[in-house]
CSV table of C-alpha atoms in Angstrom, one decimal:
chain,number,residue,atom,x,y,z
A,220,UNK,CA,-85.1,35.8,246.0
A,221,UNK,CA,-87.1,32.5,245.5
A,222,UNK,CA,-88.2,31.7,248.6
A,223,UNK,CA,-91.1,33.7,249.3
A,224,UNK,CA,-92.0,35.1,246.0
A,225,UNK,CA,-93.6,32.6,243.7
A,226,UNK,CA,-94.1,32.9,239.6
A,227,UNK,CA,-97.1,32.3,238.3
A,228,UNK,CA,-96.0,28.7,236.6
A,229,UNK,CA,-94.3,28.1,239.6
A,230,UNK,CA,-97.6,28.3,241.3
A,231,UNK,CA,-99.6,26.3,239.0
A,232,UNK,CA,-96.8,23.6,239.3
A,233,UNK,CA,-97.1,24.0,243.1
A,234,UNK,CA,-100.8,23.3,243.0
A,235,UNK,CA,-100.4,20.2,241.6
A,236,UNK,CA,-98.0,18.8,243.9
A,237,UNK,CA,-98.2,20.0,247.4
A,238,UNK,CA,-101.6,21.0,249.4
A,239,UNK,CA,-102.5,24.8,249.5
A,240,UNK,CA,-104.8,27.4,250.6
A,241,UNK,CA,-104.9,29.8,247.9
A,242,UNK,CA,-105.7,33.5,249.0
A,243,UNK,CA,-107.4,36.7,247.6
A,244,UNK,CA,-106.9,39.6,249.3
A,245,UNK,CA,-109.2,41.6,246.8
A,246,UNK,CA,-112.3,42.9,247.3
A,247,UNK,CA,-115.1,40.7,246.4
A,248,UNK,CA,-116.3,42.1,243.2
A,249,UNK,CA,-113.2,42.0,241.8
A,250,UNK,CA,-113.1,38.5,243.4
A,251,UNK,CA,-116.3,37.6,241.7
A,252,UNK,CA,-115.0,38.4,238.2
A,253,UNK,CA,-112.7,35.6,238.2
A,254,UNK,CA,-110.2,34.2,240.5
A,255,UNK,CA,-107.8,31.6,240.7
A,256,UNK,CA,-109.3,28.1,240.8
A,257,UNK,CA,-110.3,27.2,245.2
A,258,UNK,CA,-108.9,30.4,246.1
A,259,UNK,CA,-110.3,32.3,249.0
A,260,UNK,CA,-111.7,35.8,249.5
A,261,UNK,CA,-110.4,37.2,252.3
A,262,UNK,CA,-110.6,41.2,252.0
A,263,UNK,CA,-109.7,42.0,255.6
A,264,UNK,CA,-106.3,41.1,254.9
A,265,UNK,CA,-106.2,44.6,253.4
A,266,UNK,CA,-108.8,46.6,255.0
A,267,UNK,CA,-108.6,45.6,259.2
A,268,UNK,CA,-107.2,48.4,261.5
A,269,UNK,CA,-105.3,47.3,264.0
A,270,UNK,CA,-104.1,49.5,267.2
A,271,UNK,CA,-101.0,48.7,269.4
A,272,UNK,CA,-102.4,48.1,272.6
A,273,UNK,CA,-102.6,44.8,274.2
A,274,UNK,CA,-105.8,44.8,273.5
A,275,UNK,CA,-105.8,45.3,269.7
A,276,UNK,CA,-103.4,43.2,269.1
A,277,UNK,CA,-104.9,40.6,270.9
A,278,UNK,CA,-107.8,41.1,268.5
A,279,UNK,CA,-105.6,41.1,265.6
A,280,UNK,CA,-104.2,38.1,266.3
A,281,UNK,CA,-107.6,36.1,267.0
A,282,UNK,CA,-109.7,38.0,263.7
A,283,UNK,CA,-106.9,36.6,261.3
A,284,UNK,CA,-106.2,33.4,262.9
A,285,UNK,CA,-109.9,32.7,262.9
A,286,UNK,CA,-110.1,33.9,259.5
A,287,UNK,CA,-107.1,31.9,258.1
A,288,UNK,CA,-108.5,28.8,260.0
A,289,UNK,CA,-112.0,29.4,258.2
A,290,UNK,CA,-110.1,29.4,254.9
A,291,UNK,CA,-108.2,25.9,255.5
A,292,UNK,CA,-104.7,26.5,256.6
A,293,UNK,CA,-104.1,24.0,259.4
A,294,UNK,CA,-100.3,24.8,258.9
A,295,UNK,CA,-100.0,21.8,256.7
A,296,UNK,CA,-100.6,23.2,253.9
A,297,UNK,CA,-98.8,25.8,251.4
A,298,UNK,CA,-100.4,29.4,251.8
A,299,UNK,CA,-100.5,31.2,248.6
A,300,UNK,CA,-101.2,35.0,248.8
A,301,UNK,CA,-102.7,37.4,245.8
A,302,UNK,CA,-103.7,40.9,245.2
A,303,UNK,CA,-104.3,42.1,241.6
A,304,UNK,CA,-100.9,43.4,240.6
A,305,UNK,CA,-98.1,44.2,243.2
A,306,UNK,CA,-98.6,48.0,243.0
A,307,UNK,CA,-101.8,48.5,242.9
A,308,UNK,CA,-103.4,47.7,246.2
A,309,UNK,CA,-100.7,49.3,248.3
A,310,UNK,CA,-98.9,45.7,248.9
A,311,UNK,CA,-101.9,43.9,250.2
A,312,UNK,CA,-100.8,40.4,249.6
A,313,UNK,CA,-97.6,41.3,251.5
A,314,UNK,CA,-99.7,42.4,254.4
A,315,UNK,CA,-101.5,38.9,254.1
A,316,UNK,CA,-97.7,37.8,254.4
A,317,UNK,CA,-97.0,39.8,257.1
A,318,UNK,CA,-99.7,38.3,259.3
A,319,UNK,CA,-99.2,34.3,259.0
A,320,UNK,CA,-95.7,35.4,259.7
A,321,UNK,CA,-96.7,37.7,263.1
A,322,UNK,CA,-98.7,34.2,263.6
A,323,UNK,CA,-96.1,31.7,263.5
A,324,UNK,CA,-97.4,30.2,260.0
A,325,UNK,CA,-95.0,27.8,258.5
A,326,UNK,CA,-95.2,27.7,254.6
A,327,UNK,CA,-96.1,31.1,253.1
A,328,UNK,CA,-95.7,32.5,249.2
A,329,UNK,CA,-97.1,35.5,247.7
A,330,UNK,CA,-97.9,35.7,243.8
A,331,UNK,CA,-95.0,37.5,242.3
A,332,UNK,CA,-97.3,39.8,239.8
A,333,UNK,CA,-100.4,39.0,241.6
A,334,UNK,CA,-103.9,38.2,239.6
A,335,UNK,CA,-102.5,39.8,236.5
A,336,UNK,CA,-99.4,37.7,236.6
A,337,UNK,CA,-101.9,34.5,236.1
A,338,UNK,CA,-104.2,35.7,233.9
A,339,UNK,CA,-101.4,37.0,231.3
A,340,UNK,CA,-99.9,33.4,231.4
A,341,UNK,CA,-102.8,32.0,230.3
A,342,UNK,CA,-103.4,29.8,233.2
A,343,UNK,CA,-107.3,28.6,234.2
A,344,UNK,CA,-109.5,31.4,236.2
A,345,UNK,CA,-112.8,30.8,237.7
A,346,UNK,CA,-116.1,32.9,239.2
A,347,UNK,CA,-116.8,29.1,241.4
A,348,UNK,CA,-116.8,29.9,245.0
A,349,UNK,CA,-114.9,27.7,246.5
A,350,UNK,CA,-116.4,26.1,250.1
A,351,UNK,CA,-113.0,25.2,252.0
A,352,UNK,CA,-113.1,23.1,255.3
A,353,UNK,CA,-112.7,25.0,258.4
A,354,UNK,CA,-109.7,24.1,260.1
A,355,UNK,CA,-107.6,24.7,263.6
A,356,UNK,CA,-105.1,27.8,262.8
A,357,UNK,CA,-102.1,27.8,265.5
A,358,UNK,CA,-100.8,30.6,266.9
A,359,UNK,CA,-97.1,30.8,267.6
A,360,UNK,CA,-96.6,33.4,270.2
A,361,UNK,CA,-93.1,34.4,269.8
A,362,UNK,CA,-93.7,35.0,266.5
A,363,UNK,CA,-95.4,37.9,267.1
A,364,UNK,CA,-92.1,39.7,267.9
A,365,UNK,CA,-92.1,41.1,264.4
A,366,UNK,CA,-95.5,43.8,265.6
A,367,UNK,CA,-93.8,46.3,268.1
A,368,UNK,CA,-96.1,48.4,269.4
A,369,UNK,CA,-96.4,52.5,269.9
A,370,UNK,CA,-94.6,52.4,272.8
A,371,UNK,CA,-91.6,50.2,271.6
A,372,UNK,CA,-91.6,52.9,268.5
A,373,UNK,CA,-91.0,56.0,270.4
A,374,UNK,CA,-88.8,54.2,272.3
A,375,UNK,CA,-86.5,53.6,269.4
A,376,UNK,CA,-86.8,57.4,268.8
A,377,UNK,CA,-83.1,59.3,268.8
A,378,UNK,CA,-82.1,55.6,269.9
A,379,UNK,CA,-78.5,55.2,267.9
A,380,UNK,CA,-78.7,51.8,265.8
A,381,UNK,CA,-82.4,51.7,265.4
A,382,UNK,CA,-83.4,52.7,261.9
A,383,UNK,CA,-87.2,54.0,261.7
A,384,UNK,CA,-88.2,53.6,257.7
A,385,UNK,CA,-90.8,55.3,256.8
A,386,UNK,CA,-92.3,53.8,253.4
A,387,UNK,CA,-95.1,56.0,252.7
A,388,UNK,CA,-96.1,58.0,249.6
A,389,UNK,CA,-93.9,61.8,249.2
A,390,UNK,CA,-97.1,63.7,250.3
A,391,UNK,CA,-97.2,62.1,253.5
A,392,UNK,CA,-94.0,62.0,254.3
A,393,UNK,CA,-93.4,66.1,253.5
A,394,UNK,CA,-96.4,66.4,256.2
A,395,UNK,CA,-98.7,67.6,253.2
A,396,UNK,CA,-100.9,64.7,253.8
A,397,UNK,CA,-102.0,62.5,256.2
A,398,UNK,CA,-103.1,59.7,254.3
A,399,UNK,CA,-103.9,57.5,251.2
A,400,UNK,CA,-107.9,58.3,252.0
A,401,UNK,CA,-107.5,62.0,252.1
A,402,UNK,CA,-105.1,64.9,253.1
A,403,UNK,CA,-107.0,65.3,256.4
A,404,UNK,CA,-108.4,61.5,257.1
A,405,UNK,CA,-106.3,61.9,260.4
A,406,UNK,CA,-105.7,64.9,262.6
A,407,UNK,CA,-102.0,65.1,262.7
A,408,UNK,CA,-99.7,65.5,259.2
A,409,UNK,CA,-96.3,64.6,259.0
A,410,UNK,CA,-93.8,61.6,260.3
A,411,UNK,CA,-91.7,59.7,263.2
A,412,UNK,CA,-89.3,62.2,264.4
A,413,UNK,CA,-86.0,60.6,263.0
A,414,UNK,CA,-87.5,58.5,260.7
A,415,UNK,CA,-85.5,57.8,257.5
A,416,UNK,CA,-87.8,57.3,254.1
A,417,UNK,CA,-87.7,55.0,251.1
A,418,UNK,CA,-91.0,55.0,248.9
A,419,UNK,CA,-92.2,51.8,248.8
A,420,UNK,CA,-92.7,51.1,245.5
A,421,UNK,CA,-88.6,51.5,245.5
A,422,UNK,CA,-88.5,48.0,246.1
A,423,UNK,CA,-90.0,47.2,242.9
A,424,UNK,CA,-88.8,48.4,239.3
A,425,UNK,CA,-91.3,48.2,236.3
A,426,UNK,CA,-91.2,45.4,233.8
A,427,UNK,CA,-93.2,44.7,230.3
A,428,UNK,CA,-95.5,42.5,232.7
A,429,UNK,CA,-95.7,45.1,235.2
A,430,UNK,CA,-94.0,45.7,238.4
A,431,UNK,CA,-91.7,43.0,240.2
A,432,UNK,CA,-89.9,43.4,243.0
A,433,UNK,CA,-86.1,44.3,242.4
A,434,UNK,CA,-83.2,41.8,243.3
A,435,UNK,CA,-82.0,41.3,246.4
A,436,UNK,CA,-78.5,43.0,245.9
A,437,UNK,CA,-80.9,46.0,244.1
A,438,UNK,CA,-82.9,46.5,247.7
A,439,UNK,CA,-79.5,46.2,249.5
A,440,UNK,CA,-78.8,49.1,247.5
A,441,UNK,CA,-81.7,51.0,248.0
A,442,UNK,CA,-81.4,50.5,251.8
A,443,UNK,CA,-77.7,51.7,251.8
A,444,UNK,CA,-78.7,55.0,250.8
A,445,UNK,CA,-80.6,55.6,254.5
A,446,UNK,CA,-77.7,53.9,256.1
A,447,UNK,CA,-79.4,50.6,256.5
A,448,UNK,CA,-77.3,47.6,256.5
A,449,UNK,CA,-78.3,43.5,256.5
A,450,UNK,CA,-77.2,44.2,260.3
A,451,UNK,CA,-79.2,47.2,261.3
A,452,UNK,CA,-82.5,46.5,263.1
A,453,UNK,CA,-85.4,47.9,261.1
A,454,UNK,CA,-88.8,49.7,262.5
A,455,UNK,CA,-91.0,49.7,259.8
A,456,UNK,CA,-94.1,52.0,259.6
A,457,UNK,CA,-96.4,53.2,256.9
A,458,UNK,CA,-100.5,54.2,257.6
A,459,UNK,CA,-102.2,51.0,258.4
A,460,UNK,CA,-99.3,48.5,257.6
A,461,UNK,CA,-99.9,47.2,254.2
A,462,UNK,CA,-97.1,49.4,251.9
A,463,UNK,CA,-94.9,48.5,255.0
A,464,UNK,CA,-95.8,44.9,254.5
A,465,UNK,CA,-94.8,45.1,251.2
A,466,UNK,CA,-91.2,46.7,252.3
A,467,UNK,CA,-91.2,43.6,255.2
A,468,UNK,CA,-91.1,41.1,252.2
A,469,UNK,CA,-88.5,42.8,250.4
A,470,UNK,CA,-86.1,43.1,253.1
A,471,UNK,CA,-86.2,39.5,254.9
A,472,UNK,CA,-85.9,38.5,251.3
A,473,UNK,CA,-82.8,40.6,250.7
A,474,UNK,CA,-81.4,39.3,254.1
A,475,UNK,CA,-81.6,42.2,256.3
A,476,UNK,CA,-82.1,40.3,259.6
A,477,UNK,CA,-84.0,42.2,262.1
A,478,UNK,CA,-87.1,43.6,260.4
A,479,UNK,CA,-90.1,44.7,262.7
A,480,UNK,CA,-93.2,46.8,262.1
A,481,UNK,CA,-95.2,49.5,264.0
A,482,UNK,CA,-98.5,47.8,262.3
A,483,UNK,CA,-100.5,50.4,263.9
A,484,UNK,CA,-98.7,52.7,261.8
A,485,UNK,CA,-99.6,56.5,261.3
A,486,UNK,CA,-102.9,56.0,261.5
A,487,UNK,CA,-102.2,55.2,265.2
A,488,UNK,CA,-99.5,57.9,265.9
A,489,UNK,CA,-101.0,60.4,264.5
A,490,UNK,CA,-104.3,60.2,266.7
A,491,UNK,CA,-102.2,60.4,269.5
A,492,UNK,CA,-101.1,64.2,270.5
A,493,UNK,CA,-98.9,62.9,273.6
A,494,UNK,CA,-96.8,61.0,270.7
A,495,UNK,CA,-94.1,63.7,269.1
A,496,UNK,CA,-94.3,64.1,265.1
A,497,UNK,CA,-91.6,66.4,262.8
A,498,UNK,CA,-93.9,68.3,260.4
A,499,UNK,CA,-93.1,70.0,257.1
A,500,UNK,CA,-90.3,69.4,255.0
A,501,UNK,CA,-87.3,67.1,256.1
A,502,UNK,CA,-84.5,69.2,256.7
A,503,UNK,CA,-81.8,67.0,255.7
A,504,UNK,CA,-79.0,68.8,258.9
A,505,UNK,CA,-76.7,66.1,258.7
A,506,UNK,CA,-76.1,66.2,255.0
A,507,UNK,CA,-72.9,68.8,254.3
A,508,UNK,CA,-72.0,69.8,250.7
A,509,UNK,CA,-68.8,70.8,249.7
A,510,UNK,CA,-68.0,73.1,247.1
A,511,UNK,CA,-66.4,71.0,243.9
């Protein structure tokens, strides 16, 4: 699980060697505190809203490659992604992941540990802001196939194959809460009619440096337990498509082949009474259990 997960040495060795554009996806106090040395705030990674119509995602797809272009990536160059830790703003580097891959972005790596990881191994940080060169961002349109839309999602509803994976926290899926920002930030609790579920942070397992994702054959397992195989398409969701994003990484790393997301997420679906939701607890009808 090398290839898009990088270690903090590996990074600083990377630095030296190859051109990158080196990303944070924090918010700009914590930004302006200390960051990596040339790195490049760019909050909106985490905080833009995106909606599935043509529309939106037309404007998705202009605000980040107009934003990635205004931080330097001219597809030559290495993009390095970086939150603070990986659990603690709901996979926001990931999402930074997820778009240069929706864009067609050649070289992407996402800081395995995040800020914390680089600051615990000692290695240089700096409150310089760094004045990158604008350059011309590319977009690859087929690449875009990874975003399905709200209509593509319902249509994969009761669809046999199809596995829906739902990644957000227990109160949301259970229908007791709508969202991260509040048990009534949207108007409709609950989930994706035949959605399967798998916490998000189940892709990671704590260490003493914090948490890391898990291995590829320990996702494999986790994925096995919701009947999802490398094989099986997967239609990810969460709220806004950031704890998704982090789900995204974790599964084209582990080899499942066919990962998509429903980037407009519940935050979408829910606004939308014409789409259907299940509510209150899963009732699990399919599971039997036999007396010993």
């Amino acid at each position: 699980m090398t290839d898009v997960l990088i270690s903090a040495s590996e990074l600083a060795d990377l630095l030296k060697t190859e051109p990158c554009v080196v990303i944070d996806t924090r918010n700009p106090d914590a930004y302006g505190a200390g960051h990596l040395p040339n790195s490049v705030n760019v909050h909106e990674i985490f905080t833009f809203l995106a909606t599935s119509t043509p529309e939106g995602i037309s404007e998705l797809k202009t605000k980040f490659a107009d934003a990635f272009g205004a931080a330097g990536l001219s597809g030559k160059e290495t993009a390095v992604i970086y939150e603070q830790s990986m659990n603690s703003g709901f996979g926001q580097s990931c999402r930074g992941y997820y778009l240069l891959t929706m864009l067609g972005y050649p070289k992407i790596k996402v800081l395995h540990g995040g800020f914390d990881a680089w600051a615990a191994a000692g290695l240089p940080v700096t409150k310089d802001v760094s004045a990158p060169a604008k350059a011309s961002f590319g977009i690859v349109p087929e690449a875009g196939d990874i975003l399905i839309d709200a209509k593509t999602m319902l249509a994969a509803v009761g669809k046999p194959g199809v596995a829906i994976l739902d990644v957000r926290d227990v109160d949301e899926w259970i229908g007791d809460s709508s969202s991260p920002y509040g048990k009534d930030f949207c108007p409709r609790k609950g989930r994706i009619p035949g959605a399967v579920w798998l916490e998000w942070y189940r892709m990671m397992k704590p260490t003493a440096e914090g948490p890391r994702f898990k291995s590829k054959d320990e996702i494999l397992a986790e994925c096995a337990t919701v009947g999802i195989s490398p094989s099986t398409p997967v239609y990810l969701y969460c709220f806004k498509g950031a704890r998704a994003s982090n789900t995204f990484l974790a599964l084209k790393n582990a080899g499942v082949k066919d990962v998509r997301m429903y980037f407009g997420s519940w935050n979408e679906w829910s606004r939308d009474p014409s789409l259907p939701i299940e509510q209150g607890l899963p009732i699990a009808s399919e599971v039997t259990t036999k007396a010993a």
